[in-house]
Each structure stands twice: as structure tokens, then as C-alpha cells.
PDB file of C-alpha atoms in Angstrom:
ATOM      1  CA  HIS A 261     -29.057  -5.369  12.556  1.00 81.00           C
ATOM      2  CA  SER A 262     -28.169  -8.466  10.644  1.00 84.00           C
ATOM      3  CA  PHE A 263     -28.528  -9.124   6.974  1.00 85.00           C
ATOM      4  CA  LEU A 264     -28.789 -12.719   5.930  1.00 84.00           C
ATOM      5  CA  ARG A 265     -28.508 -14.519   2.612  1.00 84.00           C
ATOM      6  CA  ARG A 266     -29.200 -17.983   1.295  1.00 85.00           C
ATOM      7  CA  ASN A 267     -26.628 -20.137  -0.441  1.00 82.00           C
ATOM      8  CA  ALA A 268     -27.219 -22.553  -3.340  1.00 85.00           C
ATOM      9  CA  THR A 269     -28.593 -25.231  -0.965  1.00 86.00           C
ATOM     10  CA  ASP A 270     -31.009 -22.712   0.610  1.00 87.00           C
ATOM     11  CA  THR A 271     -29.060 -22.526   3.865  1.00 85.00           C
ATOM     12  CA  VAL A 272     -29.424 -19.173   5.640  1.00 87.00           C
ATOM     13  CA  LEU A 273     -26.034 -17.520   6.190  1.00 85.00           C
ATOM     14  CA  GLN A 274     -24.858 -14.402   7.987  1.00 86.00           C
ATOM     15  CA  ALA A 275     -23.865 -11.743   5.415  1.00 91.00           C
ATOM     16  CA  VAL A 276     -23.553  -8.387   7.209  1.00 93.00           C
ATOM     17  CA  MET A 277     -23.985  -7.278  10.809  1.00 92.00           C
ATOM     18  CA  ILE A 278     -24.334  -3.593  11.753  1.00 94.00           C
ATOM     19  CA  HIS A 279     -24.120  -2.746  15.444  1.00 93.00           C
ATOM     20  CA  GLU A 280     -25.803   0.254  17.113  1.00 93.00           C
ATOM     21  CA  SER A 281     -22.329   1.840  17.344  1.00 93.00           C
ATOM     22  CA  GLY A 282     -22.032   1.754  13.564  1.00 93.00           C
ATOM     23  CA  ASP A 283     -19.405  -0.988  13.603  1.00 94.00           C
ATOM     24  CA  THR A 284     -20.083  -3.182  10.587  1.00 95.00           C
ATOM     25  CA  TYR A 285     -18.962  -6.738   9.934  1.00 94.00           C
ATOM     26  CA  PHE A 286     -18.968  -8.393   6.525  1.00 94.00           C
ATOM     27  CA  TYR A 287     -18.929 -12.179   6.621  1.00 92.00           C
ATOM     28  CA  ASN A 288     -17.170 -14.586   4.253  1.00 88.00           C
ATOM     29  CA  ASP A 289     -19.041 -16.678   1.687  1.00 85.00           C
ATOM     30  CA  THR A 290     -19.861 -19.403   4.225  1.00 85.00           C
ATOM     31  CA  GLY A 291     -21.187 -16.915   6.793  1.00 85.00           C
ATOM     32  CA  SER A 292     -18.900 -18.444   9.407  1.00 87.00           C
ATOM     33  CA  SER A 293     -16.221 -15.787   9.868  1.00 89.00           C
ATOM     34  CA  ILE A 294     -15.779 -12.075   9.446  1.00 91.00           C
ATOM     35  CA  GLY A 295     -13.774 -11.149   6.355  1.00 91.00           C
ATOM     36  CA  MET A 296     -13.930  -7.378   6.690  1.00 94.00           C
ATOM     37  CA  ALA A 297     -14.746  -5.068   9.615  1.00 96.00           C
ATOM     38  CA  TRP A 298     -15.501  -1.354   9.824  1.00 96.00           C
ATOM     39  CA  ASP A 299     -14.763   0.263  13.206  1.00 96.00           C
ATOM     40  CA  ALA A 300     -17.025   3.339  13.186  1.00 95.00           C
ATOM     41  CA  SER A 301     -15.535   4.951  16.308  1.00 95.00           C
ATOM     42  CA  THR A 302     -12.040   5.134  14.796  1.00 96.00           C
ATOM     43  CA  SER A 303     -12.938   5.180  11.074  1.00 96.00           C
ATOM     44  CA  ARG A 304     -10.751   2.122  10.456  1.00 96.00           C
ATOM     45  CA  LEU A 305     -11.237  -0.720   8.004  1.00 96.00           C
ATOM     46  CA  GLY A 306      -9.908  -4.173   8.771  1.00 95.00           C
ATOM     47  CA  ILE A 307      -9.547  -6.865   6.129  1.00 94.00           C
ATOM     48  CA  GLY A 308      -8.838 -10.165   7.825  1.00 91.00           C
ATOM     49  CA  THR A 309      -9.057  -8.533  11.266  1.00 92.00           C
ATOM     50  CA  THR A 310     -11.903  -7.290  13.449  1.00 93.00           C
ATOM     51  CA  ALA A 311      -9.582  -4.929  15.343  1.00 93.00           C
ATOM     52  CA  PRO A 312      -7.888  -2.627  12.813  1.00 94.00           C
ATOM     53  CA  VAL A 313      -5.160  -0.463  14.340  1.00 94.00           C
ATOM     54  CA  THR A 314      -4.641   1.822  11.315  1.00 94.00           C
ATOM     55  CA  ARG A 315      -7.036   3.393   8.769  1.00 94.00           C
ATOM     56  CA  LEU A 316      -6.538   0.332   6.557  1.00 94.00           C
ATOM     57  CA  HIS A 317      -5.270  -2.823   8.242  1.00 94.00           C
ATOM     58  CA  VAL A 318      -4.779  -5.987   6.176  1.00 91.00           C
ATOM     59  CA  VAL A 319      -4.056  -9.307   7.911  1.00 91.00           C
ATOM     60  CA  SER A 320      -3.628 -12.694   6.271  1.00 88.00           C
ATOM     61  CA  GLY A 321      -2.371 -16.103   7.254  1.00 82.00           C
ATOM     62  CA  THR A 322      -1.412 -17.004   3.677  1.00 81.00           C
ATOM     63  CA  VAL A 323       1.878 -16.333   1.904  1.00 75.00           C
ATOM     64  CA  THR A 324       0.635 -13.561  -0.426  1.00 73.00           C
ATOM     65  CA  GLY A 325      -2.689 -12.719   1.229  1.00 77.00           C
ATOM     66  CA  GLY A 326      -1.438  -9.641   3.091  1.00 79.00           C
ATOM     67  CA  ARG A 327      -0.722  -7.745  -0.111  1.00 83.00           C
ATOM     68  CA  ILE A 328      -2.568  -4.703  -1.371  1.00 86.00           C
ATOM     69  CA  ARG A 329      -2.928  -4.579  -5.134  1.00 86.00           C
ATOM     70  CA  ILE A 330      -2.932  -1.315  -7.056  1.00 88.00           C
ATOM     71  CA  GLU A 331      -3.791  -1.848 -10.700  1.00 87.00           C
ATOM     72  CA  GLU A 332      -4.239   0.589 -13.541  1.00 87.00           C
ATOM     73  CA  THR A 333      -6.036  -0.824 -16.581  1.00 87.00           C
ATOM     74  CA  GLY A 334      -5.580   2.001 -19.094  1.00 84.00           C
ATOM     75  CA  THR A 335      -3.864   1.085 -22.340  1.00 81.00           C
ATOM     76  CA  SER A 336      -2.204   4.412 -23.088  1.00 82.00           C
ATOM     77  CA  GLY A 337       1.341   3.148 -22.530  1.00 82.00           C
ATOM     78  CA  SER A 338       1.916   5.924 -20.003  1.00 85.00           C
ATOM     79  CA  ASN A 339       0.197   4.620 -16.870  1.00 88.00           C
ATOM     80  CA  PHE A 340       1.710   5.624 -13.527  1.00 88.00           C
ATOM     81  CA  PRO A 341       0.044   3.465 -10.827  1.00 92.00           C
ATOM     82  CA  GLY A 342       1.352   3.675  -7.299  1.00 92.00           C
ATOM     83  CA  LEU A 343       1.014   4.749  -3.728  1.00 91.00           C
ATOM     84  CA  GLU A 344       1.173   8.452  -2.879  1.00 89.00           C
ATOM     85  CA  ILE A 345       1.951   9.594   0.667  1.00 88.00           C
ATOM     86  CA  ARG A 346       0.822  13.023   1.922  1.00 86.00           C
ATOM     87  CA  ASN A 347       1.115  14.829   5.237  1.00 85.00           C
ATOM     88  CA  GLU A 348      -1.235  17.727   5.971  1.00 86.00           C
ATOM     89  CA  GLY A 349      -2.068  17.824   2.265  1.00 84.00           C
ATOM     90  CA  ALA A 350       1.549  18.073   1.095  1.00 86.00           C
ATOM     91  CA  PHE A 351       3.230  15.374  -0.995  1.00 86.00           C
ATOM     92  CA  CYS A 352       5.841  13.531   1.101  1.00 88.00           C
ATOM     93  CA  GLY A 353       6.778  10.685  -1.176  1.00 90.00           C
ATOM     94  CA  GLY A 354       5.507   7.720  -3.064  1.00 93.00           C
ATOM     95  CA  ILE A 355       6.159   4.458  -4.835  1.00 94.00           C
ATOM     96  CA  PHE A 356       5.132   4.277  -8.488  1.00 93.00           C
ATOM     97  CA  TYR A 357       5.518   2.206 -11.640  1.00 93.00           C
ATOM     98  CA  ASN A 358       6.368   4.319 -14.687  1.00 91.00           C
ATOM     99  CA  GLU A 359       4.983   2.315 -17.609  1.00 90.00           C
ATOM    100  CA  ALA A 360       6.360   4.623 -20.302  1.00 90.00           C
ATOM    101  CA  ASP A 361       9.943   4.004 -19.148  1.00 90.00           C
ATOM    102  CA  ASN A 362       9.347   0.546 -17.600  1.00 91.00           C
ATOM    103  CA  LYS A 363      10.749   1.558 -14.201  1.00 93.00           C
ATOM    104  CA  PHE A 364       9.749   1.350 -10.581  1.00 94.00           C
ATOM    105  CA  GLU A 365      10.328   4.703  -8.853  1.00 95.00           C
ATOM    106  CA  LEU A 366      10.597   5.775  -5.231  1.00 95.00           C
ATOM    107  CA  TYR A 367      10.025   9.494  -4.654  1.00 93.00           C
ATOM    108  CA  GLY A 368      11.126  11.472  -1.628  1.00 88.00           C
ATOM    109  CA  THR A 369       9.877  14.773  -0.298  1.00 80.00           C
ATOM    110  CA  ASN A 370      10.885  16.919  -3.275  1.00 70.00           C
ATOM    111  CA  GLY A 371       8.315  15.068  -5.380  1.00 72.00           C
ATOM    112  CA  SER A 372       9.763  16.050  -8.746  1.00 79.00           C
ATOM    113  CA  THR A 373      12.668  13.613  -9.118  1.00 85.00           C
ATOM    114  CA  PRO A 374      12.688   9.954  -8.061  1.00 91.00           C
ATOM    115  CA  ALA A 375      15.234   9.250  -5.327  1.00 91.00           C
ATOM    116  CA  ILE A 376      15.634   5.661  -6.554  1.00 93.00           C
ATOM    117  CA  ARG A 377      14.741   4.041  -9.857  1.00 94.00           C
ATOM    118  CA  VAL A 378      14.668   0.305 -10.496  1.00 95.00           C
ATOM    119  CA  TYR A 379      14.944  -0.540 -14.181  1.00 92.00           C
ATOM    120  CA  SER A 380      13.992  -3.784 -15.913  1.00 85.00           C
ATOM    121  CA  GLY A 381      16.719  -6.267 -15.070  1.00 87.00           C
ATOM    122  CA  ASN A 382      16.816  -4.769 -11.528  1.00 89.00           C
ATOM    123  CA  GLN A 383      19.477  -2.133 -12.240  1.00 92.00           C
ATOM    124  CA  LEU A 384      19.369   0.668  -9.666  1.00 91.00           C
ATOM    125  CA  GLU A 385      19.788   4.401 -10.124  1.00 90.00           C
ATOM    126  CA  PHE A 386      20.156   6.765  -7.176  1.00 89.00           C
ATOM    127  CA  ALA A 387      19.432  10.480  -7.586  1.00 88.00           C
ATOM    128  CA  ASN A 388      21.158  13.339  -5.802  1.00 87.00           C
ATOM    129  CA  VAL A 389      23.889  11.219  -4.214  1.00 91.00           C
ATOM    130  CA  PRO A 390      26.356  13.567  -2.510  1.00 92.00           C
ATOM    131  CA  THR A 391      29.919  13.623  -3.816  1.00 93.00           C
ATOM    132  CA  SER A 392      31.363  14.283  -0.367  1.00 93.00           C
ATOM    133  CA  SER A 393      30.911  12.517   2.952  1.00 93.00           C
ATOM    134  CA  ALA A 394      30.884  15.859   4.811  1.00 94.00           C
ATOM    135  CA  GLY A 395      27.847  16.178   7.051  1.00 94.00           C
ATOM    136  CA  LEU A 396      26.606  12.631   6.444  1.00 95.00           C
ATOM    137  CA  THR A 397      25.720  10.262   9.261  1.00 95.00           C
ATOM    138  CA  SER A 398      25.951   6.510   9.718  1.00 95.00           C
ATOM    139  CA  GLY A 399      24.090   4.520   7.056  1.00 94.00           C
ATOM    140  CA  GLN A 400      24.032   7.292   4.435  1.00 94.00           C
ATOM    141  CA  ILE A 401      25.675   6.807   1.029  1.00 93.00           C
ATOM    142  CA  TRP A 402      27.908   9.066  -1.026  1.00 93.00           C
ATOM    143  CA  ASN A 403      29.619   8.933  -4.414  1.00 93.00           C
ATOM    144  CA  ASP A 404      33.405   8.796  -4.207  1.00 93.00           C
ATOM    145  CA  SER A 405      34.482   9.243  -7.858  1.00 93.00           C
ATOM    146  CA  GLY A 406      31.976   6.673  -9.136  1.00 90.00           C
ATOM    147  CA  THR A 407      32.131   4.313  -6.161  1.00 92.00           C
ATOM    148  CA  LEU A 408      29.191   4.297  -3.750  1.00 92.00           C
ATOM    149  CA  LYS A 409      30.326   4.264  -0.157  1.00 94.00           C
ATOM    150  CA  ILE A 410      28.322   3.870   3.050  1.00 95.00           C
ATOM    151  CA  ILE A 411      29.109   5.908   6.143  1.00 93.00           C
ATOM    152  CA  THR A 412      29.739   3.545   9.064  1.00 91.00           C
TER     153      THR A 412
END
């Protein structure tokens, strides 16, 4: 099924096409290209692609067009917008902005303490950095009396 619309000059344009399979295509404002596609067989949404390979697949040919924006509009001063990652219902990590403290925080699997904080001015804070290199593998960091070192 196709749904059509008319523009300001009364030209008929493609708006939405729904196939028998349930796949659905949403056309851009000119009706000439698909801007968003729903693949019903895989439950995947493509923005800028008609062949999404993940649940949400964003493709853009412009410099900032491939971004996903997460915005919280509350004015409480304690907003905490971000991206939460879960596996089998359990929290596995996330990336959040802590408005109350004006910091960007990256959480790991423990979920209660940020692993990395980025403060205004781009200062970094690492949590739970080991004070010994014992048991660490290549690429991991440790705190040697106040100096961060990387295992090579």
C-alpha cells in the first residue's frame, strides 16, 4: 500500500509505502528517496538506509548527520541524560551527562561508580585504578605512586 501527499504546488508525492511483508518505507519531503525504513522480518529500523543491519542503524553522508541525539529538557538542574546498555535485563554500562556536577560519565558493569569522569575543561578521573601491575595485561593502566602507567 502506498500513501501519497500533495506539496504546496499540488504535486502528488510518495509519502509512505507498506509492503505485504510489513516492511515500511518513509519517503523524504520531495517523495524521491527513502529517509527511513522499517524491516518487519528483523524488527530493524534504518535511518538513511533501506537495509538496517542492527536494531537501529543510522547512515549519513554528511559530517554530523550520523549522530544520534539524546536530549533531556527538564530544568531541575539534576538531569542525567545518556545511553544505558543492558544484557539479558542486567545493567552492563552506560554513557551519561551528570548535569548536577557538570560531568560526562562512563559506567562499567558495576553500575554504581563511573569508571571514567570527564569534567568541564576536559580533566579526566579514573576510578578503581589498580596500584599494582600484578595480573594486568597489555593495554591496561595502573597507578604507580600517582603516575599512570600502561602495560605494554
